[in-house]
PDB file of C-alpha atoms in Angstrom:
ATOM      1  CA  GLU A   1     -71.081  24.093  33.972  1.00 71.00           C
ATOM      2  CA  HIS A   2     -68.916  24.875  36.805  1.00 73.00           C
ATOM      3  CA  ARG A   3     -68.668  28.525  36.653  1.00 77.00           C
ATOM      4  CA  ALA A   4     -71.947  29.463  38.271  1.00 78.00           C
ATOM      5  CA  GLY A   5     -72.208  32.607  36.252  1.00 81.00           C
ATOM      6  CA  GLY A   6     -68.532  33.459  36.557  1.00 86.00           C
ATOM      7  CA  GLY A   7     -66.003  34.154  34.056  1.00 89.00           C
ATOM      8  CA  PRO A   8     -63.137  32.409  32.524  1.00 92.00           C
ATOM      9  CA  LEU A   9     -60.669  30.834  34.730  1.00 94.00           C
ATOM     10  CA  TYR A  10     -57.401  33.421  35.237  1.00 96.00           C
ATOM     11  CA  HIS A  11     -54.254  32.116  36.526  1.00 98.00           C
ATOM     12  CA  ALA A  12     -51.304  33.990  38.087  1.00 98.00           C
ATOM     13  CA  ILE A  13     -48.036  32.639  38.906  1.00 98.00           C
ATOM     14  CA  HIS A  14     -45.520  33.714  41.462  1.00 98.00           C
ATOM     15  CA  ARG A  15     -41.683  32.950  41.068  1.00 96.00           C
ATOM     16  CA  ASP A  16     -38.903  33.245  43.805  1.00 93.00           C
ATOM     17  CA  ALA A  17     -35.694  35.517  43.513  1.00 92.00           C
ATOM     18  CA  LYS A  18     -33.907  32.719  41.122  1.00 95.00           C
ATOM     19  CA  GLY A  19     -36.938  32.682  38.786  1.00 95.00           C
ATOM     20  CA  ASN A  20     -38.303  29.264  39.882  1.00 95.00           C
ATOM     21  CA  LEU A  21     -42.221  28.680  39.794  1.00 96.00           C
ATOM     22  CA  ASP A  22     -43.164  28.417  43.555  1.00 97.00           C
ATOM     23  CA  GLY A  23     -46.986  29.174  43.796  1.00 97.00           C
ATOM     24  CA  TYR A  24     -50.093  30.036  41.528  1.00 98.00           C
ATOM     25  CA  VAL A  25     -53.807  31.121  42.263  1.00 98.00           C
ATOM     26  CA  SER A  26     -56.571  30.342  39.824  1.00 97.00           C
ATOM     27  CA  TYR A  27     -59.849  32.323  40.065  1.00 97.00           C
ATOM     28  CA  ARG A  28     -62.820  33.509  38.482  1.00 96.00           C
ATOM     29  CA  ILE A  29     -64.545  37.151  38.426  1.00 96.00           C
ATOM     30  CA  THR A  30     -68.282  37.424  38.537  1.00 93.00           C
ATOM     31  CA  VAL A  31     -69.183  40.871  37.281  1.00 92.00           C
ATOM     32  CA  LYS A  32     -72.275  42.415  38.663  1.00 90.00           C
ATOM     33  CA  TRP A  33     -73.125  46.465  38.572  1.00 88.00           C
ATOM     34  CA  GLU A  34     -75.879  47.727  40.278  1.00 86.00           C
ATOM     35  CA  LYS A  35     -76.750  51.750  39.881  1.00 86.00           C
ATOM     36  CA  GLY A  36     -73.503  52.424  38.487  1.00 84.00           C
ATOM     37  CA  TYR A  37     -71.560  50.703  41.574  1.00 87.00           C
ATOM     38  CA  PRO A  38     -69.603  47.563  41.344  1.00 88.00           C
ATOM     39  CA  GLY A  39     -70.649  44.541  43.416  1.00 88.00           C
ATOM     40  CA  ASN A  40     -68.119  42.207  41.537  1.00 94.00           C
ATOM     41  CA  SER A  41     -66.939  39.127  43.332  1.00 95.00           C
ATOM     42  CA  LEU A  42     -63.954  37.101  42.885  1.00 97.00           C
ATOM     43  CA  ASP A  43     -63.704  33.321  43.496  1.00 96.00           C
ATOM     44  CA  VAL A  44     -60.331  31.607  44.582  1.00 96.00           C
ATOM     45  CA  VAL A  45     -60.507  28.024  43.048  1.00 93.00           C
ATOM     46  CA  GLN A  46     -57.145  27.113  43.841  1.00 94.00           C
ATOM     47  CA  LEU A  47     -54.124  28.736  45.722  1.00 96.00           C
ATOM     48  CA  VAL A  48     -51.019  26.799  45.896  1.00 95.00           C
ATOM     49  CA  ALA A  49     -47.679  28.232  47.274  1.00 95.00           C
ATOM     50  CA  GLY A  50     -44.495  26.885  48.571  1.00 91.00           C
ATOM     51  CA  SER A  51     -44.082  29.405  51.465  1.00 92.00           C
ATOM     52  CA  LEU A  52     -45.841  31.582  53.621  1.00 90.00           C
ATOM     53  CA  ASP A  53     -44.232  34.723  51.656  1.00 93.00           C
ATOM     54  CA  THR A  54     -45.513  33.493  48.443  1.00 96.00           C
ATOM     55  CA  ALA A  55     -49.082  32.486  49.966  1.00 95.00           C
ATOM     56  CA  CYS A  56     -49.012  36.386  51.103  1.00 94.00           C
ATOM     57  CA  ALA A  57     -48.189  37.636  47.752  1.00 96.00           C
ATOM     58  CA  LEU A  58     -50.675  35.697  45.961  1.00 97.00           C
ATOM     59  CA  TRP A  59     -53.310  36.584  48.226  1.00 97.00           C
ATOM     60  CA  ARG A  60     -52.167  40.240  47.988  1.00 95.00           C
ATOM     61  CA  HIS A  61     -52.735  39.987  44.291  1.00 97.00           C
ATOM     62  CA  CYS A  62     -56.413  39.003  44.471  1.00 96.00           C
ATOM     63  CA  PHE A  63     -56.988  41.804  47.073  1.00 94.00           C
ATOM     64  CA  ASP A  64     -55.426  44.338  44.703  1.00 95.00           C
ATOM     65  CA  LEU A  65     -57.488  43.366  41.729  1.00 95.00           C
ATOM     66  CA  SER A  66     -59.780  46.640  41.042  1.00 93.00           C
ATOM     67  CA  LEU A  67     -63.445  46.894  41.424  1.00 94.00           C
ATOM     68  CA  ILE A  68     -63.873  43.889  43.620  1.00 94.00           C
ATOM     69  CA  GLU A  69     -66.475  43.947  46.405  1.00 93.00           C
ATOM     70  CA  THR A  70     -66.238  40.256  47.822  1.00 95.00           C
ATOM     71  CA  ILE A  71     -63.902  37.498  47.575  1.00 96.00           C
ATOM     72  CA  THR A  72     -64.584  33.701  48.249  1.00 95.00           C
ATOM     73  CA  ALA A  73     -62.567  30.719  48.333  1.00 94.00           C
ATOM     74  CA  SER A  74     -63.144  27.179  49.220  1.00 87.00           C
ATOM     75  CA  SER A  75     -61.160  24.212  50.178  1.00 88.00           C
ATOM     76  CA  ARG A  76     -58.568  26.106  51.989  1.00 92.00           C
ATOM     77  CA  PRO A  77     -56.367  24.965  55.087  1.00 91.00           C
ATOM     78  CA  VAL A  78     -58.329  25.208  58.561  1.00 91.00           C
ATOM     79  CA  ASP A  79     -55.214  26.776  59.752  1.00 91.00           C
ATOM     80  CA  GLU A  80     -54.377  29.058  56.983  1.00 91.00           C
ATOM     81  CA  PRO A  81     -53.662  32.762  58.581  1.00 91.00           C
ATOM     82  CA  LEU A  82     -55.686  34.662  56.302  1.00 92.00           C
ATOM     83  CA  ARG A  83     -57.385  36.002  59.026  1.00 92.00           C
ATOM     84  CA  TRP A  84     -54.492  37.639  60.153  1.00 91.00           C
ATOM     85  CA  MET A  85     -53.398  38.956  56.917  1.00 90.00           C
ATOM     86  CA  ILE A  86     -56.155  41.424  56.414  1.00 90.00           C
ATOM     87  CA  HIS A  87     -56.654  44.514  58.334  1.00 91.00           C
ATOM     88  CA  ASP A  88     -60.264  43.872  59.589  1.00 93.00           C
ATOM     89  CA  ALA A  89     -60.212  40.236  60.795  1.00 93.00           C
ATOM     90  CA  ARG A  90     -64.014  40.399  61.216  1.00 93.00           C
ATOM     91  CA  ARG A  91     -64.339  40.822  57.380  1.00 92.00           C
ATOM     92  CA  LEU A  92     -63.661  37.293  57.063  1.00 93.00           C
ATOM     93  CA  GLN A  93     -66.397  34.853  57.248  1.00 94.00           C
ATOM     94  CA  ILE A  94     -66.152  31.010  57.507  1.00 93.00           C
ATOM     95  CA  THR A  95     -69.446  29.660  56.129  1.00 93.00           C
ATOM     96  CA  ARG A  96     -68.547  25.940  55.958  1.00 92.00           C
ATOM     97  CA  LEU A  97     -66.235  23.531  57.613  1.00 89.00           C
ATOM     98  CA  SER A  98     -65.717  20.033  56.160  1.00 86.00           C
ATOM     99  CA  ASP A  99     -63.030  17.537  55.619  1.00 83.00           C
ATOM    100  CA  ALA A 100     -61.623  16.312  52.143  1.00 81.00           C
ATOM    101  CA  LEU A 101     -59.474  13.416  53.398  1.00 82.00           C
ATOM    102  CA  TRP A 102     -60.273  10.495  55.009  1.00 86.00           C
ATOM    103  CA  LEU A 103     -58.034   7.951  56.645  1.00 91.00           C
ATOM    104  CA  ARG A 104     -58.295   4.432  58.183  1.00 95.00           C
ATOM    105  CA  ILE A 105     -55.286   2.718  59.847  1.00 97.00           C
ATOM    106  CA  LEU A 106     -54.881  -1.000  58.764  1.00 97.00           C
ATOM    107  CA  ASP A 107     -51.263  -1.981  59.868  1.00 97.00           C
ATOM    108  CA  THR A 108     -50.859  -0.030  63.319  1.00 98.00           C
ATOM    109  CA  VAL A 109     -47.159  -0.753  63.780  1.00 98.00           C
ATOM    110  CA  ARG A 110     -46.044   0.174  60.248  1.00 98.00           C
ATOM    111  CA  CYS A 111     -48.355   3.458  60.342  1.00 98.00           C
ATOM    112  CA  LEU A 112     -47.113   4.431  63.799  1.00 98.00           C
ATOM    113  CA  GLU A 113     -43.680   4.096  62.557  1.00 98.00           C
ATOM    114  CA  ALA A 114     -43.943   5.916  59.351  1.00 98.00           C
ATOM    115  CA  ARG A 115     -44.745   9.296  60.623  1.00 97.00           C
ATOM    116  CA  SER A 116     -42.377  11.564  62.562  1.00 97.00           C
ATOM    117  CA  TYR A 117     -42.817  12.750  66.335  1.00 98.00           C
ATOM    118  CA  ALA A 118     -42.378  16.265  67.960  1.00 97.00           C
ATOM    119  CA  THR A 119     -40.780  14.869  71.035  1.00 97.00           C
ATOM    120  CA  SER A 120     -39.274  11.914  72.644  1.00 97.00           C
ATOM    121  CA  GLY A 121     -41.482   9.670  75.239  1.00 97.00           C
ATOM    122  CA  ARG A 122     -43.063   6.310  75.589  1.00 97.00           C
ATOM    123  CA  LEU A 123     -46.860   5.631  75.075  1.00 98.00           C
ATOM    124  CA  VAL A 124     -48.688   2.459  75.429  1.00 98.00           C
ATOM    125  CA  LEU A 125     -51.864   2.461  73.139  1.00 98.00           C
ATOM    126  CA  GLU A 126     -54.890  -0.043  73.259  1.00 98.00           C
ATOM    127  CA  VAL A 127     -56.619  -0.232  70.010  1.00 98.00           C
ATOM    128  CA  ALA A 128     -59.787  -1.843  69.168  1.00 98.00           C
ATOM    129  CA  ASP A 129     -61.025  -2.662  65.651  1.00 97.00           C
ATOM    130  CA  SER A 130     -64.393  -4.148  65.388  1.00 95.00           C
ATOM    131  CA  PHE A 131     -64.446  -4.216  61.598  1.00 93.00           C
ATOM    132  CA  GLY A 132     -61.951  -6.919  60.362  1.00 92.00           C
ATOM    133  CA  GLY A 133     -59.594  -6.400  63.445  1.00 95.00           C
ATOM    134  CA  PHE A 134     -56.502  -5.228  61.490  1.00 96.00           C
ATOM    135  CA  ALA A 135     -55.505  -2.740  63.781  1.00 97.00           C
ATOM    136  CA  ARG A 136     -56.540  -4.294  67.039  1.00 97.00           C
ATOM    137  CA  GLY A 137     -54.083  -4.621  69.619  1.00 98.00           C
ATOM    138  CA  ARG A 138     -51.764  -3.005  72.636  1.00 98.00           C
ATOM    139  CA  TYR A 139     -48.782  -1.252  71.187  1.00 98.00           C
ATOM    140  CA  LEU A 140     -45.727   0.199  73.033  1.00 98.00           C
ATOM    141  CA  LEU A 141     -44.557   3.289  71.033  1.00 98.00           C
ATOM    142  CA  GLU A 142     -41.264   4.449  71.973  1.00 98.00           C
ATOM    143  CA  ALA A 143     -40.144   7.777  70.413  1.00 98.00           C
ATOM    144  CA  ASP A 144     -36.810   9.538  69.973  1.00 97.00           C
ATOM    145  CA  SER A 145     -35.238  12.317  67.621  1.00 95.00           C
ATOM    146  CA  GLY A 146     -38.323  12.376  65.723  1.00 96.00           C
ATOM    147  CA  ARG A 147     -38.934   8.618  65.009  1.00 97.00           C
ATOM    148  CA  ALA A 148     -40.296   5.974  66.935  1.00 98.00           C
ATOM    149  CA  GLN A 149     -40.189   2.270  67.255  1.00 98.00           C
ATOM    150  CA  VAL A 150     -43.560   0.383  67.691  1.00 98.00           C
ATOM    151  CA  SER A 151     -44.128  -3.231  68.930  1.00 98.00           C
ATOM    152  CA  ARG A 152     -47.106  -5.233  70.483  1.00 98.00           C
ATOM    153  CA  THR A 153     -46.783  -5.228  74.436  1.00 98.00           C
ATOM    154  CA  ARG A 154     -48.357  -6.860  77.483  1.00 97.00           C
ATOM    155  CA  ARG A 155     -47.848  -3.617  79.385  1.00 97.00           C
ATOM    156  CA  SER A 156     -50.766  -1.714  80.942  1.00 97.00           C
ATOM    157  CA  PRO A 157     -52.346   0.749  78.357  1.00 98.00           C
ATOM    158  CA  ASP A 158     -51.948   4.391  78.674  1.00 98.00           C
ATOM    159  CA  LEU A 159     -54.849   5.245  76.476  1.00 98.00           C
ATOM    160  CA  ARG A 160     -57.875   3.069  75.096  1.00 98.00           C
ATOM    161  CA  LEU A 161     -59.349   3.963  72.042  1.00 98.00           C
ATOM    162  CA  ASP A 162     -60.657   2.507  69.035  1.00 97.00           C
ATOM    163  CA  VAL A 163     -59.057   2.624  65.193  1.00 97.00           C
ATOM    164  CA  ALA A 164     -61.186   5.578  63.929  1.00 96.00           C
ATOM    165  CA  THR A 165     -60.046   7.663  66.860  1.00 97.00           C
ATOM    166  CA  LEU A 166     -56.508   6.922  66.501  1.00 98.00           C
ATOM    167  CA  SER A 167     -56.959   7.497  62.504  1.00 97.00           C
ATOM    168  CA  SER A 168     -58.400  10.996  63.658  1.00 95.00           C
ATOM    169  CA  ALA A 169     -55.427  12.037  65.569  1.00 97.00           C
ATOM    170  CA  TYR A 170     -52.663  10.219  63.294  1.00 97.00           C
ATOM    171  CA  LEU A 171     -51.988  13.438  60.956  1.00 95.00           C
ATOM    172  CA  GLY A 172     -52.398  15.750  63.866  1.00 93.00           C
ATOM    173  CA  GLY A 173     -55.427  17.408  62.754  1.00 91.00           C
ATOM    174  CA  VAL A 174     -56.945  16.771  66.192  1.00 95.00           C
ATOM    175  CA  SER A 175     -55.299  16.388  69.599  1.00 97.00           C
ATOM    176  CA  PHE A 176     -55.786  13.322  71.987  1.00 98.00           C
ATOM    177  CA  SER A 177     -56.907  15.868  74.556  1.00 98.00           C
ATOM    178  CA  ALA A 178     -59.687  17.067  72.463  1.00 97.00           C
ATOM    179  CA  LEU A 179     -60.674  13.550  71.692  1.00 98.00           C
ATOM    180  CA  ALA A 180     -60.595  12.662  75.255  1.00 97.00           C
ATOM    181  CA  ALA A 181     -62.974  15.652  75.977  1.00 97.00           C
ATOM    182  CA  ALA A 182     -65.518  14.264  73.611  1.00 97.00           C
ATOM    183  CA  GLY A 183     -65.560  10.672  74.911  1.00 97.00           C
ATOM    184  CA  ARG A 184     -63.712   9.326  72.172  1.00 97.00           C
ATOM    185  CA  LEU A 185     -61.051   7.689  74.432  1.00 97.00           C
ATOM    186  CA  GLU A 186     -60.296   6.369  77.613  1.00 97.00           C
ATOM    187  CA  GLU A 187     -57.294   8.045  79.410  1.00 97.00           C
ATOM    188  CA  VAL A 188     -56.068   5.110  81.740  1.00 98.00           C
ATOM    189  CA  THR A 189     -52.786   6.991  82.892  1.00 97.00           C
ATOM    190  CA  SER A 190     -53.193  10.272  84.043  1.00 97.00           C
ATOM    191  CA  GLY A 191     -51.630  13.141  81.650  1.00 97.00           C
ATOM    192  CA  ALA A 192     -51.579  10.273  79.092  1.00 98.00           C
ATOM    193  CA  ALA A 193     -53.491  12.466  76.655  1.00 98.00           C
ATOM    194  CA  THR A 194     -51.475  15.581  77.196  1.00 97.00           C
ATOM    195  CA  ARG A 195     -48.194  13.190  76.325  1.00 97.00           C
ATOM    196  CA  ALA A 196     -49.758  11.868  73.397  1.00 98.00           C
ATOM    197  CA  ASP A 197     -50.270  15.698  72.346  1.00 98.00           C
ATOM    198  CA  ALA A 198     -46.835  16.421  72.406  1.00 98.00           C
ATOM    199  CA  LEU A 199     -45.748  13.418  70.628  1.00 98.00           C
ATOM    200  CA  PHE A 200     -48.213  13.720  67.698  1.00 98.00           C
ATOM    201  CA  ALA A 201     -47.992  17.663  67.274  1.00 97.00           C
ATOM    202  CA  VAL A 202     -47.268  18.909  63.948  1.00 96.00           C
ATOM    203  CA  PRO A 203     -46.606  22.629  62.955  1.00 93.00           C
ATOM    204  CA  ARG A 204     -49.698  22.683  60.222  1.00 91.00           C
ATOM    205  CA  ALA A 205     -52.694  21.061  60.130  1.00 92.00           C
ATOM    206  CA  PRO A 206     -53.281  18.170  57.517  1.00 91.00           C
ATOM    207  CA  TYR A 207     -54.470  19.586  54.278  1.00 89.00           C
ATOM    208  CA  CYS A 208     -55.766  18.010  50.967  1.00 87.00           C
ATOM    209  CA  SER A 209     -56.316  20.384  48.204  1.00 82.00           C
ATOM    210  CA  THR A 210     -57.955  17.733  46.059  1.00 80.00           C
ATOM    211  CA  ASP A 211     -61.163  16.280  46.662  1.00 72.00           C
ATOM    212  CA  PHE A 212     -61.478  12.668  45.394  1.00 65.00           C
TER     213      PHE A 212
END
């Protein structure tokens, strides 16, 4: 019932130079011919790769299949460089943008200490939590060498925000500056949002490949 008119599920695997499995792609093909011309489509159900080179090889496998007019894919990372892999970037169209991962901070100290940080610095966050109050408080974050120590403090805050906003920024999927521009947080100290952006920066956007 999940085929939507498509054929059986095919799987292609990729191995590295040592023969180790480092990626795979699963896809279906929907066959359609009109007036003797192929209008077949390929739907990428899942593509998982351990490196960018592997991802490129798996996408190339899909692109090189004969008689395919259209390729579709769902549940892909928002920062996947697929647009820049193809010759004509305008041929790629994004038809839907949605989330598949929801996060809600409960223990602010433990959560902030559990992740890594892109730079060193100090930031005071005043967090509001109207539902349960679990994350509520004012916290001093002191990051150095990729890790941070976090403690409750009475110092003046650099940023005021609620737990939902902090949870949104926690994995690096959205910047503090963007949230400030949207009115989701208050920048008490000038430039604090930019400093927070640098601290929480990540090389790749968060991505959840499995809906739950």
